[in-house]
Amino acid sequence: SAPPKQDEIEAAGRFAKASNAFGFDLYREVRKTPGNLAMSPASLSIAFAMTFAGAKGATSTEMRKVLRFQASPADTMSDAAKLTRLLENPSRPLKLSIANRLFGEKTYAFEKPYLDSVSKAFGAGLEPVDFVGASEKARLTINGWVEQKTEKRIVDLVPKNAVNTDSRLFLVNAVYFMADWERPFDKGNTEPADFSVSTSRKVRAATMRQETSLRYAESSGAKLLELPYKGGEMSMLIALPSKVDGIDDLEQVLSADKVSEWQKALKPERVSVSLPKFEVSPPAAMSLGDTMQKLGMSSAFDRAKADFTTIANPADKKQRLFISQVLHKAFVKV
């Protein structure tokens, strides 16, 4: 594929910056949930970019602020599409696919210019489903699509109670990433070791080990390690609290700027790495509607106030669109 143009890189960077800033705002709210947590701000931001493209008035203003978007609704969607194309670059030795789809009630009238713009930006067509007459079948259709696009990693995204005869539109984004390490861990060096869950509790975990040269730094009470994926263009950044009970302090300083600062501090060093194999596979989707409202995006969720008339503009105002829920599920296996 042709190398990306400078304006494409800038547009993608603008969207990535907004997505990262929003991701940490959201993380500050959801981190209070007990247990392990995995989320993909990029997936949420892209789905919201499609929604923002159809918003007007206060609904649009609040969305822009909460999602940290810098450009107009149309340009934001275009930026998201450019980021998607850069990330999906097929020449890399890894698999990264990003898919978008609209599932709309077959008897409901959507605005053609909106559908055309989403289709042009993302290749995301509208799939007509029967929410009114067969909402359970529609739910299974949506879940089946997500499952297929994520190599069966994300199953049952939409729970039973989330679809009913009032549902009119689901905007869905699915991201799938699979890559080998640039420097793979030798299976023979993997053995059980203690992992501290807290100051008082340890568990035994299968721990991968290697000694090699990697980019490393220490900053803000954390040890930072960058593990590159094959091809060297993408990497995993790990932040390990310096103190066993330091995770809370570390989470409190997390921000997009902080991560930028960390990345600048990384320098190649000879490091001895012990990394537990792990999997975060939540049984149910996170429901983020209340959190989004708490962050300041309230009009979009208010049946009387929401203005998504760019997406659909029925004469009967009671039939107008509003966001009833935001469902998100992420799966991580290392």
Coordinates of C-alpha atoms in Angstrom, one line a residue, residues 31-326:
R31 CA -11.1 1.8 37.7
K32 CA -13.1 1.7 41.0
T33 CA -14.8 -1.5 39.7
P34 CA -13.3 -4.5 41.6
G35 CA -11.3 -7.1 39.7
N36 CA -9.3 -7.1 36.5
L37 CA -10.2 -4.5 33.9
A38 CA -9.7 -4.3 30.1
M39 CA -10.9 -1.6 27.8
S40 CA -10.2 -0.1 24.4
P41 CA -10.6 3.7 24.2
A42 CA -9.9 3.5 20.4
S43 CA -12.9 1.2 19.9
L44 CA -15.2 3.4 22.0
S45 CA -13.9 6.6 20.4
I46 CA -14.5 5.3 16.8
A47 CA -18.1 4.2 17.7
F48 CA -18.7 7.6 19.3
A49 CA -17.3 9.3 16.3
M50 CA -20.0 7.7 14.1
T51 CA -22.6 8.8 16.7
F52 CA -21.1 12.4 17.0
A53 CA -21.3 12.7 13.2
G54 CA -25.1 12.6 13.7
A55 CA -25.4 14.9 16.7
K56 CA -26.5 18.6 16.8
G57 CA -26.9 21.4 19.4
A58 CA -26.2 20.7 23.0
T59 CA -26.0 17.0 22.3
S60 CA -23.0 17.6 20.0
T61 CA -21.4 20.2 22.3
E62 CA -21.4 17.9 25.3
M63 CA -20.1 14.9 23.2
R64 CA -17.3 17.0 21.8
K65 CA -16.2 18.0 25.3
V66 CA -16.4 14.6 26.9
L67 CA -14.8 12.8 24.0
R68 CA -12.1 15.5 23.7
F69 CA -12.8 15.8 20.0
Q70 CA -11.1 18.8 18.3
A71 CA -12.7 18.9 14.9
S72 CA -16.2 19.2 13.5
P73 CA -18.5 16.1 13.6
A74 CA -17.8 15.3 9.9
D75 CA -14.1 15.9 10.2
T76 CA -13.9 13.9 13.4
M77 CA -15.4 10.9 11.6
S78 CA -13.0 11.4 8.7
D79 CA -10.0 11.6 11.2
A80 CA -11.2 8.3 12.8
A81 CA -11.3 6.7 9.4
K82 CA -7.8 7.9 8.6
L83 CA -6.5 6.5 11.9
T84 CA -8.3 3.2 11.2
R85 CA -6.6 2.9 7.8
L86 CA -3.1 3.7 9.3
L87 CA -3.6 1.1 12.0
E88 CA -4.9 -1.6 9.6
N89 CA -1.9 -1.3 7.3
P90 CA -1.8 -4.8 5.9
S91 CA 2.0 -4.7 5.2
R92 CA 2.8 -5.3 8.9
P93 CA 3.6 -8.8 10.2
L94 CA 0.6 -8.7 12.6
K95 CA -3.1 -8.8 12.4
L96 CA -5.1 -5.6 13.3
S97 CA -8.6 -5.3 12.0
I98 CA -11.2 -2.6 12.8
A99 CA -14.8 -3.1 11.7
N100 CA -17.8 -0.9 12.0
R101 CA -21.5 -1.7 11.3
L102 CA -24.9 -0.1 11.8
F103 CA -27.8 -2.3 12.7
G104 CA -31.0 -0.4 12.1
E105 CA -34.8 -1.2 12.6
K106 CA -36.0 -2.1 9.1
T107 CA -39.3 -0.1 9.4
Y108 CA -37.5 3.1 10.6
A109 CA -36.4 5.9 8.2
F110 CA -32.7 6.9 8.5
E111 CA -31.3 10.0 6.8
K112 CA -29.5 9.0 3.6
P113 CA -26.7 11.7 3.7
Y114 CA -25.8 10.3 7.2
L115 CA -25.7 6.7 6.1
D116 CA -23.7 7.7 3.0
S117 CA -21.1 9.6 5.1
V118 CA -20.6 6.6 7.5
S119 CA -20.4 4.3 4.6
K120 CA -17.8 6.5 2.8
A121 CA -15.7 7.0 6.0
F122 CA -15.7 3.4 7.3
G123 CA -17.3 1.2 4.7
A124 CA -19.9 0.7 7.4
G125 CA -23.2 -0.2 5.8
L126 CA -26.6 -0.3 7.5
E127 CA -27.8 -3.8 8.1
P128 CA -31.7 -3.8 8.5
V129 CA -32.9 -5.9 11.4
D130 CA -36.3 -6.5 13.0
F131 CA -36.1 -5.0 16.5
V132 CA -39.8 -4.5 16.6
G133 CA -41.0 -8.0 15.6
A134 CA -38.0 -10.2 16.5
S135 CA -35.7 -8.3 18.9
E136 CA -34.0 -11.5 20.3
K137 CA -33.1 -12.6 16.7
A138 CA -31.7 -9.1 16.1
R139 CA -29.6 -9.3 19.2
L140 CA -28.2 -12.6 18.1
T141 CA -27.4 -11.1 14.7
I142 CA -25.4 -8.3 16.3
N143 CA -23.5 -10.6 18.6
G144 CA -22.8 -13.0 15.8
W145 CA -21.2 -10.2 13.7
V146 CA -19.1 -9.1 16.6
E147 CA -18.0 -12.7 17.3
Q148 CA -17.0 -13.2 13.7
K149 CA -15.0 -9.9 13.5
T150 CA -13.1 -10.7 16.7
E151 CA -12.1 -14.3 15.9
K152 CA -14.7 -15.5 18.5
R153 CA -12.9 -13.6 21.3
I154 CA -15.8 -11.2 22.1
V155 CA -19.0 -13.3 22.6
D156 CA -22.4 -12.1 23.9
L157 CA -21.5 -8.4 23.7
V158 CA -25.2 -7.4 23.8
P159 CA -27.0 -9.0 26.8
K160 CA -30.6 -10.2 26.7
N161 CA -32.1 -7.1 28.4
A162 CA -30.3 -4.7 26.1
V163 CA -32.6 -5.1 23.0
N164 CA -36.3 -4.5 22.9
T165 CA -39.1 -3.4 20.6
D166 CA -38.1 0.2 21.2
S167 CA -34.5 -0.3 19.9
R168 CA -33.9 1.5 16.6
L169 CA -30.2 1.6 16.0
F170 CA -27.0 -0.1 17.2
L171 CA -23.7 1.4 16.2
V172 CA -21.0 -1.3 16.6
N173 CA -17.2 -1.2 16.5
A174 CA -15.0 -4.3 16.8
V175 CA -11.2 -4.3 17.0
Y176 CA -9.1 -7.4 16.7
F177 CA -5.3 -7.4 17.4
M178 CA -3.0 -10.4 17.3
A179 CA 0.7 -10.2 17.1
D180 CA 3.9 -12.1 18.0
W181 CA 6.6 -10.5 20.1
E182 CA 9.7 -9.1 18.3
R183 CA 11.7 -11.1 20.8
P184 CA 9.6 -14.1 21.7
F185 CA 9.8 -15.7 25.2
D186 CA 11.3 -19.2 25.2
K187 CA 8.7 -21.7 26.4
G188 CA 11.4 -23.6 28.3
N189 CA 12.0 -20.6 30.5
T190 CA 8.4 -20.3 31.6
E191 CA 7.8 -21.6 35.2
P192 CA 5.5 -20.9 38.1
A193 CA 6.4 -17.9 40.3
D194 CA 4.8 -15.8 43.0
F195 CA 2.8 -12.8 41.8
S196 CA 1.7 -10.2 44.5
V197 CA -2.0 -9.4 44.1
S198 CA -1.7 -7.2 47.2
T199 CA 0.7 -6.7 50.2
S200 CA -0.9 -9.7 51.9
R201 CA -1.8 -12.0 49.1
K202 CA 0.4 -13.8 46.5
V203 CA -0.7 -16.2 43.8
R204 CA 1.4 -18.7 41.7
A205 CA 1.4 -17.7 38.1
A206 CA 3.1 -19.2 35.0
T207 CA 5.8 -16.7 34.4
M208 CA 7.7 -16.0 31.2
R209 CA 11.3 -15.0 31.5
Q210 CA 14.0 -13.5 29.3
E211 CA 17.1 -11.4 29.5
T212 CA 17.5 -9.0 26.6
S213 CA 17.9 -5.4 25.5
L214 CA 14.6 -3.5 25.7
R215 CA 13.5 0.1 26.2
Y216 CA 13.1 0.7 29.9
A217 CA 12.7 3.6 32.4
E218 CA 11.7 4.4 36.0
S219 CA 9.4 7.3 36.7
S220 CA 6.5 8.4 39.0
G221 CA 6.7 5.4 41.3
A222 CA 6.7 3.0 38.3
K223 CA 9.0 0.7 36.3
L224 CA 8.3 1.1 32.6
L225 CA 9.0 -1.5 29.9
E226 CA 8.2 -1.5 26.2
L227 CA 7.8 -4.9 24.6
P228 CA 7.8 -4.4 20.8
Y229 CA 5.7 -6.6 18.5
K230 CA 7.2 -8.3 15.4
G231 CA 8.0 -5.6 12.9
G232 CA 8.8 -3.0 15.6
E233 CA 6.0 -0.6 14.6
M234 CA 3.8 -1.5 17.5
S235 CA 4.5 -2.3 21.2
M236 CA 3.0 -3.0 24.6
L237 CA 3.9 -0.5 27.3
I238 CA 3.9 -2.0 30.8
A239 CA 3.8 0.1 33.9
L240 CA 4.6 -1.8 37.1
P241 CA 4.3 0.0 40.4
S242 CA 7.6 0.2 42.3
K243 CA 5.8 -0.7 45.5
V244 CA 3.7 -3.8 45.9
D245 CA 0.7 -1.7 47.1
G246 CA 1.5 1.2 44.6
I247 CA -1.2 0.4 42.0
D248 CA -3.7 3.0 43.4
D249 CA -1.0 5.8 43.5
L250 CA 0.0 4.9 40.0
E251 CA -3.5 4.9 38.6
Q252 CA -4.1 8.4 40.1
V253 CA -1.3 9.9 38.0
L254 CA -2.3 8.2 34.8
S255 CA -3.1 10.5 31.9
A256 CA -2.4 10.8 28.2
D257 CA 0.4 13.4 28.9
K258 CA 1.9 11.1 31.6
V259 CA 2.1 8.2 29.1
S260 CA 3.7 10.5 26.5
E261 CA 6.3 11.5 29.1
W262 CA 7.0 7.9 29.9
Q263 CA 7.5 7.0 26.3
K264 CA 10.1 9.8 25.9
A265 CA 11.9 8.5 29.0
L266 CA 12.4 5.0 27.7
K267 CA 16.0 4.0 26.8
P268 CA 17.4 0.7 25.6
E269 CA 18.8 -1.3 28.6
R270 CA 19.8 -4.8 29.3
V271 CA 16.8 -6.1 31.3
S272 CA 15.7 -9.2 33.0
V273 CA 12.0 -9.6 32.4
S274 CA 9.6 -11.8 34.4
L275 CA 6.1 -11.5 32.9
P276 CA 3.1 -13.6 34.0
K277 CA 1.0 -15.1 31.3
F278 CA -2.5 -13.7 31.8
E279 CA -5.9 -13.4 30.3
V280 CA -8.6 -10.8 31.0
S281 CA -11.9 -12.1 29.7
P282 CA -14.9 -10.5 31.3
P283 CA -18.1 -12.6 31.3
A284 CA -20.3 -9.5 30.7
A285 CA -20.0 -6.2 28.8
M286 CA -19.3 -3.1 30.8
S287 CA -22.3 -0.8 30.7
L288 CA -20.9 2.7 30.4
G289 CA -24.0 4.9 29.9
D290 CA -24.1 6.2 33.5
T291 CA -20.4 6.9 33.4
M292 CA -20.6 8.9 30.2
Q293 CA -23.4 11.0 31.7
K294 CA -21.3 11.5 34.8
L295 CA -18.5 12.8 32.6
G296 CA -20.9 15.4 31.2
M297 CA -22.6 13.8 28.2
S298 CA -26.1 13.9 29.5
S299 CA -28.3 15.3 26.7
A300 CA -27.5 12.3 24.4
F301 CA -29.1 10.0 26.9
D302 CA -32.2 12.1 27.5
R303 CA -35.2 11.1 25.4
A304 CA -36.6 14.7 25.5
K305 CA -33.3 16.5 24.9
A306 CA -31.2 14.3 22.6
D307 CA -30.7 15.7 19.1
F308 CA -29.6 13.1 16.6
T309 CA -31.8 14.4 13.8
T310 CA -28.9 14.2 11.4
I311 CA -29.2 10.4 11.7
A312 CA -33.0 10.2 11.7
N313 CA -35.6 12.9 11.8
P314 CA -39.1 11.5 12.3
A315 CA -42.1 13.8 12.3
D316 CA -43.2 12.3 15.6
K317 CA -40.7 13.7 18.2
K318 CA -41.4 10.7 20.5
Q319 CA -39.8 8.5 17.8
R320 CA -36.5 10.5 17.8
L321 CA -33.3 8.8 18.6
F322 CA -31.4 9.0 22.0
I323 CA -28.6 6.8 23.4
S324 CA -30.1 4.3 25.8
Q325 CA -26.9 2.4 26.6
V326 CA -23.2 2.0 25.8

